[in-house]
């Protein structure tokens, strides 16, 4: 069986729940595939080692139910990447 490999170099992704579990693994795999990742989670400490390990991951501690903050955070991420 062959392993599927993706190249997301130059692409931007937003991952919620990136501090742990499936969200974290998705953020890691996207980062390893070259993507620029906006990793969102309630816990800043859960995101800290992720952002230290991958320079293409921008971790932001935020409540995804705070729509105004999410909108501004994503807009800033897109404008700077």
PDB file with SEQRES, HELIX, SHEET and CRYST1 records, atoms N, CA, C and O in Angstrom:
SEQRES   1 A   81  UNK UNK UNK UNK UNK UNK UNK UNK UNK UNK UNK UNK UNK          
SEQRES   2 A   81  UNK UNK UNK UNK UNK UNK UNK UNK UNK UNK UNK UNK UNK          
SEQRES   3 A   81  UNK UNK UNK UNK UNK UNK UNK UNK UNK UNK UNK UNK UNK          
SEQRES   4 A   81  UNK UNK UNK UNK UNK UNK UNK UNK UNK UNK UNK UNK UNK          
SEQRES   5 A   81  UNK UNK UNK UNK UNK UNK UNK UNK UNK UNK UNK UNK UNK          
SEQRES   6 A   81  UNK UNK UNK UNK UNK UNK UNK UNK UNK UNK UNK UNK UNK          
SEQRES   7 A   81  UNK UNK UNK                                                  
HELIX    1 AA1 UNK A   21  UNK A   32  1                                  12    
HELIX    2 AA2 UNK A   44  UNK A   53  1                                  10    
HELIX    3 AA3 UNK A   67  UNK A   80  1                                  14    
SHEET    1 AA1 3 UNK A  12  UNK A  16  0                                        
SHEET    2 AA1 3 UNK A  36  UNK A  41  1                                        
SHEET    3 AA1 3 UNK A  57  UNK A  61  1                                        
CRYST1    1.000    1.000    1.000  90.00  90.00  90.00 P 1           1          
ATOM      1  N   UNK A   1       0.842  -1.174   0.000  1.00  0.00           N  
ATOM      2  CA  UNK A   1       0.000   0.000   0.000  1.00  0.00           C  
ATOM      3  C   UNK A   1       0.887   1.237   0.000  1.00  0.00           C  
ATOM      4  O   UNK A   1       1.843   1.315   0.771  1.00  0.00           O  
ATOM      5  N   UNK A   2       0.579   2.199  -0.856  1.00  0.00           N  
ATOM      6  CA  UNK A   2       1.371   3.423  -0.926  1.00  0.00           C  
ATOM      7  C   UNK A   2       0.864   4.454   0.074  1.00  0.00           C  
ATOM      8  O   UNK A   2      -0.309   4.465   0.447  1.00  0.00           O  
ATOM      9  N   UNK A   3       1.772   5.308   0.492  1.00  0.00           N  
ATOM     10  CA  UNK A   3       1.438   6.374   1.429  1.00  0.00           C  
ATOM     11  C   UNK A   3       1.144   7.650   0.624  1.00  0.00           C  
ATOM     12  O   UNK A   3       1.936   8.037  -0.236  1.00  0.00           O  
ATOM     13  N   UNK A   4       0.028   8.288   0.897  1.00  0.00           N  
ATOM     14  CA  UNK A   4      -0.341   9.518   0.212  1.00  0.00           C  
ATOM     15  C   UNK A   4       0.413  10.674   0.853  1.00  0.00           C  
ATOM     16  O   UNK A   4       0.417  10.816   2.075  1.00  0.00           O  
ATOM     17  N   UNK A   5       1.050  11.497   0.033  1.00  0.00           N  
ATOM     18  CA  UNK A   5       1.799  12.654   0.517  1.00  0.00           C  
ATOM     19  C   UNK A   5       1.248  13.897  -0.185  1.00  0.00           C  
ATOM     20  O   UNK A   5       1.069  13.917  -1.403  1.00  0.00           O  
ATOM     21  N   UNK A   6       0.991  14.917   0.605  1.00  0.00           N  
ATOM     22  CA  UNK A   6       0.454  16.161   0.066  1.00  0.00           C  
ATOM     23  C   UNK A   6       1.492  17.259   0.171  1.00  0.00           C  
ATOM     24  O   UNK A   6       2.322  17.248   1.080  1.00  0.00           O  
ATOM     25  N   UNK A   7       1.454  18.207  -0.752  1.00  0.00           N  
ATOM     26  CA  UNK A   7       2.301  19.390  -0.699  1.00  0.00           C  
ATOM     27  C   UNK A   7       1.380  20.608  -0.624  1.00  0.00           C  
ATOM     28  O   UNK A   7       0.769  21.002  -1.617  1.00  0.00           O  
ATOM     29  N   UNK A   8       1.294  21.191   0.561  1.00  0.00           N  
ATOM     30  CA  UNK A   8       0.445  22.365   0.760  1.00  0.00           C  
ATOM     31  C   UNK A   8       1.273  23.641   0.902  1.00  0.00           C  
ATOM     32  O   UNK A   8       0.828  24.607   1.521  1.00  0.00           O  
ATOM     33  N   UNK A   9       2.474  23.643   0.330  1.00  0.00           N  
ATOM     34  CA  UNK A   9       3.336  24.815   0.392  1.00  0.00           C  
ATOM     35  C   UNK A   9       2.603  26.033  -0.174  1.00  0.00           C  
ATOM     36  O   UNK A   9       2.063  25.991  -1.280  1.00  0.00           O  
ATOM     37  N   UNK A  10       2.596  27.117   0.604  1.00  0.00           N  
ATOM     38  CA  UNK A  10       1.948  28.345   0.164  1.00  0.00           C  
ATOM     39  C   UNK A  10       0.467  28.419   0.453  1.00  0.00           C  
ATOM     40  O   UNK A  10      -0.158  29.443   0.176  1.00  0.00           O  
ATOM     41  N   UNK A  11      -0.111  27.370   1.000  1.00  0.00           N  
ATOM     42  CA  UNK A  11      -1.535  27.355   1.323  1.00  0.00           C  
ATOM     43  C   UNK A  11      -1.749  27.704   2.790  1.00  0.00           C  
ATOM     44  O   UNK A  11      -0.910  27.394   3.636  1.00  0.00           O  
ATOM     45  N   UNK A  12      -2.870  28.348   3.088  1.00  0.00           N  
ATOM     46  CA  UNK A  12      -3.236  28.720   4.458  1.00  0.00           C  
ATOM     47  C   UNK A  12      -4.385  27.851   4.944  1.00  0.00           C  
ATOM     48  O   UNK A  12      -5.335  27.583   4.209  1.00  0.00           O  
ATOM     49  N   UNK A  13      -4.280  27.411   6.202  1.00  0.00           N  
ATOM     50  CA  UNK A  13      -5.327  26.611   6.824  1.00  0.00           C  
ATOM     51  C   UNK A  13      -5.615  27.127   8.228  1.00  0.00           C  
ATOM     52  O   UNK A  13      -4.718  27.618   8.915  1.00  0.00           O  
ATOM     53  N   UNK A  14      -6.859  27.015   8.644  1.00  0.00           N  
ATOM     54  CA  UNK A  14      -7.269  27.321  10.013  1.00  0.00           C  
ATOM     55  C   UNK A  14      -7.702  26.007  10.648  1.00  0.00           C  
ATOM     56  O   UNK A  14      -8.536  25.285  10.100  1.00  0.00           O  
ATOM     57  N   UNK A  15      -7.126  25.703  11.812  1.00  0.00           N  
ATOM     58  CA  UNK A  15      -7.462  24.472  12.521  1.00  0.00           C  
ATOM     59  C   UNK A  15      -7.935  24.833  13.920  1.00  0.00           C  
ATOM     60  O   UNK A  15      -7.195  25.441  14.693  1.00  0.00           O  
ATOM     61  N   UNK A  16      -9.165  24.461  14.244  1.00  0.00           N  
ATOM     62  CA  UNK A  16      -9.683  24.688  15.594  1.00  0.00           C  
ATOM     63  C   UNK A  16      -9.406  23.453  16.448  1.00  0.00           C  
ATOM     64  O   UNK A  16      -9.288  22.342  15.930  1.00  0.00           O  
ATOM     65  N   UNK A  17      -9.304  23.657  17.741  1.00  0.00           N  
ATOM     66  CA  UNK A  17      -9.003  22.548  18.642  1.00  0.00           C  
ATOM     67  C   UNK A  17      -7.607  22.009  18.424  1.00  0.00           C  
ATOM     68  O   UNK A  17      -7.359  20.818  18.612  1.00  0.00           O  
ATOM     69  N   UNK A  18      -6.685  22.884  18.025  1.00  0.00           N  
ATOM     70  CA  UNK A  18      -5.335  22.468  17.650  1.00  0.00           C  
ATOM     71  C   UNK A  18      -4.424  22.184  18.840  1.00  0.00           C  
ATOM     72  O   UNK A  18      -3.269  21.797  18.655  1.00  0.00           O  
ATOM     73  N   UNK A  19      -4.923  22.369  20.041  1.00  0.00           N  
ATOM     74  CA  UNK A  19      -4.105  22.136  21.218  1.00  0.00           C  
ATOM     75  C   UNK A  19      -3.952  20.673  21.580  1.00  0.00           C  
ATOM     76  O   UNK A  19      -3.016  20.307  22.290  1.00  0.00           O  
ATOM     77  N   UNK A  20      -4.862  19.827  21.100  1.00  0.00           N  
ATOM     78  CA  UNK A  20      -4.786  18.413  21.463  1.00  0.00           C  
ATOM     79  C   UNK A  20      -5.607  17.573  20.491  1.00  0.00           C  
ATOM     80  O   UNK A  20      -6.369  18.095  19.678  1.00  0.00           O  
ATOM     81  N   UNK A  21      -5.431  16.274  20.597  1.00  0.00           N  
ATOM     82  CA  UNK A  21      -6.252  15.331  19.849  1.00  0.00           C  
ATOM     83  C   UNK A  21      -6.152  15.456  18.345  1.00  0.00           C  
ATOM     84  O   UNK A  21      -5.084  15.710  17.787  1.00  0.00           O  
ATOM     85  N   UNK A  22      -7.304  15.269  17.699  1.00  0.00           N  
ATOM     86  CA  UNK A  22      -7.358  15.288  16.241  1.00  0.00           C  
ATOM     87  C   UNK A  22      -6.981  16.644  15.665  1.00  0.00           C  
ATOM     88  O   UNK A  22      -6.300  16.718  14.643  1.00  0.00           O  
ATOM     89  N   UNK A  23      -7.420  17.716  16.314  1.00  0.00           N  
ATOM     90  CA  UNK A  23      -7.079  19.053  15.829  1.00  0.00           C  
ATOM     91  C   UNK A  23      -5.585  19.276  15.798  1.00  0.00           C  
ATOM     92  O   UNK A  23      -5.048  19.832  14.840  1.00  0.00           O  
ATOM     93  N   UNK A  24      -4.914  18.838  16.854  1.00  0.00           N  
ATOM     94  CA  UNK A  24      -3.458  18.974  16.924  1.00  0.00           C  
ATOM     95  C   UNK A  24      -2.782  18.162  15.815  1.00  0.00           C  
ATOM     96  O   UNK A  24      -1.873  18.652  15.146  1.00  0.00           O  
ATOM     97  N   UNK A  25      -3.233  16.919  15.627  1.00  0.00           N  
ATOM     98  CA  UNK A  25      -2.618  16.078  14.601  1.00  0.00           C  
ATOM     99  C   UNK A  25      -2.831  16.656  13.206  1.00  0.00           C  
ATOM    100  O   UNK A  25      -1.935  16.591  12.364  1.00  0.00           O  
ATOM    101  N   UNK A  26      -3.989  17.209  12.962  1.00  0.00           N  
ATOM    102  CA  UNK A  26      -4.251  17.839  11.660  1.00  0.00           C  
ATOM    103  C   UNK A  26      -3.314  19.023  11.465  1.00  0.00           C  
ATOM    104  O   UNK A  26      -2.741  19.186  10.388  1.00  0.00           O  
ATOM    105  N   UNK A  27      -3.149  19.859  12.503  1.00  0.00           N  
ATOM    106  CA  UNK A  27      -2.246  21.005  12.411  1.00  0.00           C  
ATOM    107  C   UNK A  27      -0.814  20.550  12.143  1.00  0.00           C  
ATOM    108  O   UNK A  27      -0.119  21.147  11.322  1.00  0.00           O  
ATOM    109  N   UNK A  28      -0.372  19.506  12.824  1.00  0.00           N  
ATOM    110  CA  UNK A  28       0.980  18.980  12.637  1.00  0.00           C  
ATOM    111  C   UNK A  28       1.171  18.494  11.203  1.00  0.00           C  
ATOM    112  O   UNK A  28       2.160  18.835  10.555  1.00  0.00           O  
ATOM    113  N   UNK A  29       0.232  17.703  10.715  1.00  0.00           N  
ATOM    114  CA  UNK A  29       0.386  17.144   9.373  1.00  0.00           C  
ATOM    115  C   UNK A  29       0.320  18.214   8.293  1.00  0.00           C  
ATOM    116  O   UNK A  29       1.031  18.126   7.292  1.00  0.00           O  
ATOM    117  N   UNK A  30      -0.517  19.214   8.481  1.00  0.00           N  
ATOM    118  CA  UNK A  30      -0.549  20.327   7.527  1.00  0.00           C  
ATOM    119  C   UNK A  30       0.774  21.082   7.545  1.00  0.00           C  
ATOM    120  O   UNK A  30       1.306  21.436   6.493  1.00  0.00           O  
ATOM    121  N   UNK A  31       1.304  21.330   8.741  1.00  0.00           N  
ATOM    122  CA  UNK A  31       2.589  22.031   8.869  1.00  0.00           C  
ATOM    123  C   UNK A  31       3.703  21.229   8.199  1.00  0.00           C  
ATOM    124  O   UNK A  31       4.544  21.792   7.498  1.00  0.00           O  
ATOM    125  N   UNK A  32       3.704  19.928   8.415  1.00  0.00           N  
ATOM    126  CA  UNK A  32       4.715  19.073   7.796  1.00  0.00           C  
ATOM    127  C   UNK A  32       4.584  19.041   6.272  1.00  0.00           C  
ATOM    128  O   UNK A  32       5.560  18.791   5.565  1.00  0.00           O  
ATOM    129  N   UNK A  33       3.381  19.295   5.776  1.00  0.00           N  
ATOM    130  CA  UNK A  33       3.146  19.324   4.333  1.00  0.00           C  
ATOM    131  C   UNK A  33       3.407  20.705   3.744  1.00  0.00           C  
ATOM    132  O   UNK A  33       3.145  20.933   2.563  1.00  0.00           O  
ATOM    133  N   UNK A  34       3.926  21.638   4.562  1.00  0.00           N  
ATOM    134  CA  UNK A  34       4.320  22.942   4.056  1.00  0.00           C  
ATOM    135  C   UNK A  34       3.304  24.049   4.189  1.00  0.00           C  
ATOM    136  O   UNK A  34       3.578  25.181   3.791  1.00  0.00           O  
ATOM    137  N   UNK A  35       2.130  23.757   4.741  1.00  0.00           N  
ATOM    138  CA  UNK A  35       1.077  24.765   4.872  1.00  0.00           C  
ATOM    139  C   UNK A  35       1.410  25.770   5.973  1.00  0.00           C  
ATOM    140  O   UNK A  35       2.159  25.473   6.903  1.00  0.00           O  
ATOM    141  N   UNK A  36       0.848  26.939   5.846  1.00  0.00           N  
ATOM    142  CA  UNK A  36       0.847  27.920   6.929  1.00  0.00           C  
ATOM    143  C   UNK A  36      -0.437  27.676   7.706  1.00  0.00           C  
ATOM    144  O   UNK A  36      -1.529  27.693   7.139  1.00  0.00           O  
ATOM    145  N   UNK A  37      -0.299  27.448   9.011  1.00  0.00           N  
ATOM    146  CA  UNK A  37      -1.434  27.012   9.816  1.00  0.00           C  
ATOM    147  C   UNK A  37      -1.741  28.021  10.911  1.00  0.00           C  
ATOM    148  O   UNK A  37      -0.860  28.418  11.674  1.00  0.00           O  
ATOM    149  N   UNK A  38      -2.992  28.428  10.977  1.00  0.00           N  
ATOM    150  CA  UNK A  38      -3.493  29.208  12.102  1.00  0.00           C  
ATOM    151  C   UNK A  38      -4.131  28.203  13.043  1.00  0.00           C  
ATOM    152  O   UNK A  38      -5.220  27.693  12.777  1.00  0.00           O  
ATOM    153  N   UNK A  39      -3.445  27.921  14.146  1.00  0.00           N  
ATOM    154  CA  UNK A  39      -3.894  26.920  15.112  1.00  0.00           C  
ATOM    155  C   UNK A  39      -4.638  27.610  16.241  1.00  0.00           C  
ATOM    156  O   UNK A  39      -4.066  28.439  16.950  1.00  0.00           O  
ATOM    157  N   UNK A  40      -5.907  27.273  16.412  1.00  0.00           N  
ATOM    158  CA  UNK A  40      -6.743  27.905  17.427  1.00  0.00           C  
ATOM    159  C   UNK A  40      -7.100  26.910  18.520  1.00  0.00           C  
ATOM    160  O   UNK A  40      -7.391  25.746  18.248  1.00  0.00           O  
ATOM    161  N   UNK A  41      -7.073  27.387  19.767  1.00  0.00           N  
ATOM    162  CA  UNK A  41      -7.456  26.562  20.900  1.00  0.00           C  
ATOM    163  C   UNK A  41      -7.720  27.486  22.080  1.00  0.00           C  
ATOM    164  O   UNK A  41      -7.252  28.625  22.093  1.00  0.00           O  
ATOM    165  N   UNK A  42      -8.458  27.012  23.061  1.00  0.00           N  
ATOM    166  CA  UNK A  42      -8.691  27.804  24.270  1.00  0.00           C  
ATOM    167  C   UNK A  42      -7.423  27.965  25.106  1.00  0.00           C  
ATOM    168  O   UNK A  42      -7.266  28.961  25.811  1.00  0.00           O  
ATOM    169  N   UNK A  43      -6.534  27.002  25.028  1.00  0.00           N  
ATOM    170  CA  UNK A  43      -5.353  26.958  25.881  1.00  0.00           C  
ATOM    171  C   UNK A  43      -4.086  27.402  25.155  1.00  0.00           C  
ATOM    172  O   UNK A  43      -3.640  26.746  24.214  1.00  0.00           O  
ATOM    173  N   UNK A  44      -3.514  28.515  25.596  1.00  0.00           N  
ATOM    174  CA  UNK A  44      -2.256  28.989  25.021  1.00  0.00           C  
ATOM    175  C   UNK A  44      -1.127  28.014  25.302  1.00  0.00           C  
ATOM    176  O   UNK A  44      -0.261  27.803  24.453  1.00  0.00           O  
ATOM    177  N   UNK A  45      -1.130  27.416  26.493  1.00  0.00           N  
ATOM    178  CA  UNK A  45      -0.055  26.486  26.847  1.00  0.00           C  
ATOM    179  C   UNK A  45      -0.091  25.235  25.976  1.00  0.00           C  
ATOM    180  O   UNK A  45       0.955  24.652  25.692  1.00  0.00           O  
ATOM    181  N   UNK A  46      -1.273  24.819  25.551  1.00  0.00           N  
ATOM    182  CA  UNK A  46      -1.387  23.647  24.684  1.00  0.00           C  
ATOM    183  C   UNK A  46      -0.839  23.927  23.287  1.00  0.00           C  
ATOM    184  O   UNK A  46      -0.446  23.002  22.577  1.00  0.00           O  
ATOM    185  N   UNK A  47      -0.814  25.196  22.893  1.00  0.00           N  
ATOM    186  CA  UNK A  47      -0.332  25.572  21.566  1.00  0.00           C  
ATOM    187  C   UNK A  47       1.154  25.911  21.555  1.00  0.00           C  
ATOM    188  O   UNK A  47       1.775  25.919  20.492  1.00  0.00           O  
ATOM    189  N   UNK A  48       1.732  26.190  22.718  1.00  0.00           N  
ATOM    190  CA  UNK A  48       3.090  26.736  22.764  1.00  0.00           C  
ATOM    191  C   UNK A  48       4.138  25.811  22.151  1.00  0.00           C  
ATOM    192  O   UNK A  48       4.958  26.277  21.359  1.00  0.00           O  
ATOM    193  N   UNK A  49       4.146  24.528  22.481  1.00  0.00           N  
ATOM    194  CA  UNK A  49       5.175  23.661  21.906  1.00  0.00           C  
ATOM    195  C   UNK A  49       4.930  23.397  20.427  1.00  0.00           C  
ATOM    196  O   UNK A  49       5.872  23.141  19.676  1.00  0.00           O  
ATOM    197  N   UNK A  50       3.676  23.458  20.009  1.00  0.00           N  
ATOM    198  CA  UNK A  50       3.349  23.313  18.586  1.00  0.00           C  
ATOM    199  C   UNK A  50       3.957  24.457  17.785  1.00  0.00           C  
ATOM    200  O   UNK A  50       4.545  24.237  16.726  1.00  0.00           O  
ATOM    201  N   UNK A  51       3.815  25.672  18.292  1.00  0.00           N  
ATOM    202  CA  UNK A  51       4.352  26.835  17.587  1.00  0.00           C  
ATOM    203  C   UNK A  51       5.874  26.905  17.673  1.00  0.00           C  
ATOM    204  O   UNK A  51       6.518  27.479  16.796  1.00  0.00           O  
ATOM    205  N   UNK A  52       6.446  26.330  18.713  1.00  0.00           N  
ATOM    206  CA  UNK A  52       7.909  26.271  18.816  1.00  0.00           C  
ATOM    207  C   UNK A  52       8.487  25.228  17.870  1.00  0.00           C  
ATOM    208  O   UNK A  52       9.573  25.414  17.322  1.00  0.00           O  
ATOM    209  N   UNK A  53       7.772  24.146  17.681  1.00  0.00           N  
ATOM    210  CA  UNK A  53       8.248  23.055  16.833  1.00  0.00           C  
ATOM    211  C   UNK A  53       8.118  23.377  15.347  1.00  0.00           C  
ATOM    212  O   UNK A  53       8.944  22.946  14.543  1.00  0.00           O  
ATOM    213  N   UNK A  54       7.083  24.132  14.983  1.00  0.00           N  
ATOM    214  CA  UNK A  54       6.827  24.434  13.568  1.00  0.00           C  
ATOM    215  C   UNK A  54       6.755  25.945  13.369  1.00  0.00           C  
ATOM    216  O   UNK A  54       5.872  26.608  13.915  1.00  0.00           O  
ATOM    217  N   UNK A  55       7.676  26.477  12.595  1.00  0.00           N  
ATOM    218  CA  UNK A  55       7.700  27.924  12.361  1.00  0.00           C  
ATOM    219  C   UNK A  55       6.548  28.389  11.476  1.00  0.00           C  
ATOM    220  O   UNK A  55       6.243  29.581  11.433  1.00  0.00           O  
ATOM    221  N   UNK A  56       5.909  27.468  10.777  1.00  0.00           N  
ATOM    222  CA  UNK A  56       4.790  27.828   9.911  1.00  0.00           C  
ATOM    223  C   UNK A  56       3.441  27.657  10.607  1.00  0.00           C  
ATOM    224  O   UNK A  56       2.397  27.652   9.954  1.00  0.00           O  
ATOM    225  N   UNK A  57       3.466  27.516  11.937  1.00  0.00           N  
ATOM    226  CA  UNK A  57       2.231  27.441  12.724  1.00  0.00           C  
ATOM    227  C   UNK A  57       2.140  28.677  13.610  1.00  0.00           C  
ATOM    228  O   UNK A  57       3.059  28.989  14.367  1.00  0.00           O  
ATOM    229  N   UNK A  58       1.014  29.370  13.498  1.00  0.00           N  
ATOM    230  CA  UNK A  58       0.727  30.530  14.330  1.00  0.00           C  
ATOM    231  C   UNK A  58      -0.380  30.116  15.297  1.00  0.00           C  
ATOM    232  O   UNK A  58      -1.525  29.934  14.884  1.00  0.00           O  
ATOM    233  N   UNK A  59      -0.051  29.970  16.564  1.00  0.00           N  
ATOM    234  CA  UNK A  59      -1.028  29.549  17.560  1.00  0.00           C  
ATOM    235  C   UNK A  59      -1.678  30.730  18.249  1.00  0.00           C  
ATOM    236  O   UNK A  59      -0.997  31.658  18.685  1.00  0.00           O  
ATOM    237  N   UNK A  60      -2.990  30.693  18.346  1.00  0.00           N  
ATOM    238  CA  UNK A  60      -3.739  31.769  18.999  1.00  0.00           C  
ATOM    239  C   UNK A  60      -4.742  31.144  19.969  1.00  0.00           C  
ATOM    240  O   UNK A  60      -5.565  30.311  19.590  1.00  0.00           O  
ATOM    241  N   UNK A  61      -4.651  31.567  21.224  1.00  0.00           N  
ATOM    242  CA  UNK A  61      -5.618  31.112  22.224  1.00  0.00           C  
ATOM    243  C   UNK A  61      -6.860  31.983  22.114  1.00  0.00           C  
ATOM    244  O   UNK A  61      -6.807  33.191  22.346  1.00  0.00           O  
ATOM    245  N   UNK A  62      -7.973  31.363  21.760  1.00  0.00           N  
ATOM    246  CA  UNK A  62      -9.201  32.109  21.530  1.00  0.00           C  
ATOM    247  C   UNK A  62     -10.393  31.165  21.652  1.00  0.00           C  
ATOM    248  O   UNK A  62     -10.282  29.966  21.394  1.00  0.00           O  
ATOM    249  N   UNK A  63     -11.513  31.714  22.042  1.00  0.00           N  
ATOM    250  CA  UNK A  63     -12.763  30.967  22.083  1.00  0.00           C  
ATOM    251  C   UNK A  63     -13.420  31.092  20.709  1.00  0.00           C  
ATOM    252  O   UNK A  63     -13.737  32.201  20.279  1.00  0.00           O  
ATOM    253  N   UNK A  64     -13.625  29.989  20.025  1.00  0.00           N  
ATOM    254  CA  UNK A  64     -14.176  30.047  18.672  1.00  0.00           C  
ATOM    255  C   UNK A  64     -15.619  30.534  18.631  1.00  0.00           C  
ATOM    256  O   UNK A  64     -16.149  30.801  17.553  1.00  0.00           O  
ATOM    257  N   UNK A  65     -16.256  30.651  19.784  1.00  0.00           N  
ATOM    258  CA  UNK A  65     -17.612  31.213  19.841  1.00  0.00           C  
ATOM    259  C   UNK A  65     -17.600  32.738  19.865  1.00  0.00           C  
ATOM    260  O   UNK A  65     -18.653  33.367  19.748  1.00  0.00           O  
ATOM    261  N   UNK A  66     -16.432  33.333  20.013  1.00  0.00           N  
ATOM    262  CA  UNK A  66     -16.270  34.783  19.994  1.00  0.00           C  
ATOM    263  C   UNK A  66     -16.047  35.201  18.537  1.00  0.00           C  
ATOM    264  O   UNK A  66     -14.911  35.381  18.097  1.00  0.00           O  
ATOM    265  N   UNK A  67     -17.130  35.349  17.812  1.00  0.00           N  
ATOM    266  CA  UNK A  67     -17.081  35.536  16.367  1.00  0.00           C  
ATOM    267  C   UNK A  67     -16.289  36.762  15.927  1.00  0.00           C  
ATOM    268  O   UNK A  67     -15.564  36.701  14.934  1.00  0.00           O  
ATOM    269  N   UNK A  68     -16.413  37.858  16.640  1.00  0.00           N  
ATOM    270  CA  UNK A  68     -15.688  39.073  16.256  1.00  0.00           C  
ATOM    271  C   UNK A  68     -14.181  38.849  16.356  1.00  0.00           C  
ATOM    272  O   UNK A  68     -13.429  39.255  15.470  1.00  0.00           O  
ATOM    273  N   UNK A  69     -13.749  38.209  17.422  1.00  0.00           N  
ATOM    274  CA  UNK A  69     -12.325  37.942  17.596  1.00  0.00           C  
ATOM    275  C   UNK A  69     -11.824  36.944  16.558  1.00  0.00           C  
ATOM    276  O   UNK A  69     -10.737  37.113  16.006  1.00  0.00           O  
ATOM    277  N   UNK A  70     -12.607  35.913  16.294  1.00  0.00           N  
ATOM    278  CA  UNK A  70     -12.227  34.925  15.277  1.00  0.00           C  
ATOM    279  C   UNK A  70     -12.095  35.593  13.917  1.00  0.00           C  
ATOM    280  O   UNK A  70     -11.125  35.355  13.197  1.00  0.00           O  
ATOM    281  N   UNK A  71     -13.055  36.417  13.567  1.00  0.00           N  
ATOM    282  CA  UNK A  71     -13.011  37.105  12.275  1.00  0.00           C  
ATOM    283  C   UNK A  71     -11.755  37.953  12.152  1.00  0.00           C  
ATOM    284  O   UNK A  71     -11.084  37.922  11.120  1.00  0.00           O  
ATOM    285  N   UNK A  72     -11.431  38.706  13.192  1.00  0.00           N  
ATOM    286  CA  UNK A  72     -10.241  39.561  13.168  1.00  0.00           C  
ATOM    287  C   UNK A  72      -8.964  38.718  13.125  1.00  0.00           C  
ATOM    288  O   UNK A  72      -8.022  39.057  12.410  1.00  0.00           O  
ATOM    289  N   UNK A  73      -8.932  37.641  13.874  1.00  0.00           N  
ATOM    290  CA  UNK A  73      -7.764  36.769  13.913  1.00  0.00           C  
ATOM    291  C   UNK A  73      -7.492  36.147  12.545  1.00  0.00           C  
ATOM    292  O   UNK A  73      -6.350  36.112  12.087  1.00  0.00           O  
ATOM    293  N   UNK A  74      -8.530  35.665  11.907  1.00  0.00           N  
ATOM    294  CA  UNK A  74      -8.372  35.059  10.582  1.00  0.00           C  
ATOM    295  C   UNK A  74      -7.986  36.115   9.558  1.00  0.00           C  
ATOM    296  O   UNK A  74      -7.127  35.870   8.710  1.00  0.00           O  
ATOM    297  N   UNK A  75      -8.602  37.273   9.625  1.00  0.00           N  
ATOM    298  CA  UNK A  75      -8.274  38.341   8.685  1.00  0.00           C  
ATOM    299  C   UNK A  75      -6.805  38.734   8.806  1.00  0.00           C  
ATOM    300  O   UNK A  75      -6.123  38.897   7.794  1.00  0.00           O  
ATOM    301  N   UNK A  76      -6.320  38.884  10.017  1.00  0.00           N  
ATOM    302  CA  UNK A  76      -4.914  39.219  10.237  1.00  0.00           C  
ATOM    303  C   UNK A  76      -3.999  38.127   9.701  1.00  0.00           C  
ATOM    304  O   UNK A  76      -2.985  38.415   9.066  1.00  0.00           O  
ATOM    305  N   UNK A  77      -4.356  36.879   9.957  1.00  0.00           N  
ATOM    306  CA  UNK A  77      -3.564  35.735   9.462  1.00  0.00           C  
ATOM    307  C   UNK A  77      -3.477  35.751   7.945  1.00  0.00           C  
ATOM    308  O   UNK A  77      -2.397  35.570   7.382  1.00  0.00           O  
ATOM    309  N   UNK A  78      -4.597  35.966   7.283  1.00  0.00           N  
ATOM    310  CA  UNK A  78      -4.616  35.973   5.815  1.00  0.00           C  
ATOM    311  C   UNK A  78      -3.812  37.145   5.273  1.00  0.00           C  
ATOM    312  O   UNK A  78      -3.060  36.985   4.312  1.00  0.00           O  
ATOM    313  N   UNK A  79      -3.957  38.310   5.871  1.00  0.00           N  
ATOM    314  CA  UNK A  79      -3.246  39.500   5.397  1.00  0.00           C  
ATOM    315  C   UNK A  79      -1.733  39.388   5.568  1.00  0.00           C  
ATOM    316  O   UNK A  79      -0.978  39.936   4.763  1.00  0.00           O  
ATOM    317  N   UNK A  80      -1.286  38.689   6.600  1.00  0.00           N  
ATOM    318  CA  UNK A  80       0.150  38.592   6.853  1.00  0.00           C  
ATOM    319  C   UNK A  80       0.795  37.369   6.209  1.00  0.00           C  
ATOM    320  O   UNK A  80       2.017  37.220   6.242  1.00  0.00           O  
ATOM    321  N   UNK A  81      -0.008  36.510   5.634  1.00  0.00           N  
ATOM    322  CA  UNK A  81       0.542  35.317   4.988  1.00  0.00           C  
ATOM    323  C   UNK A  81       0.189  35.363   3.529  1.00  0.00           C  
ATOM    324  O   UNK A  81       0.549  34.456   2.778  1.00  0.00           O  
TER     325      UNK A  81                                                      
END                                                                             
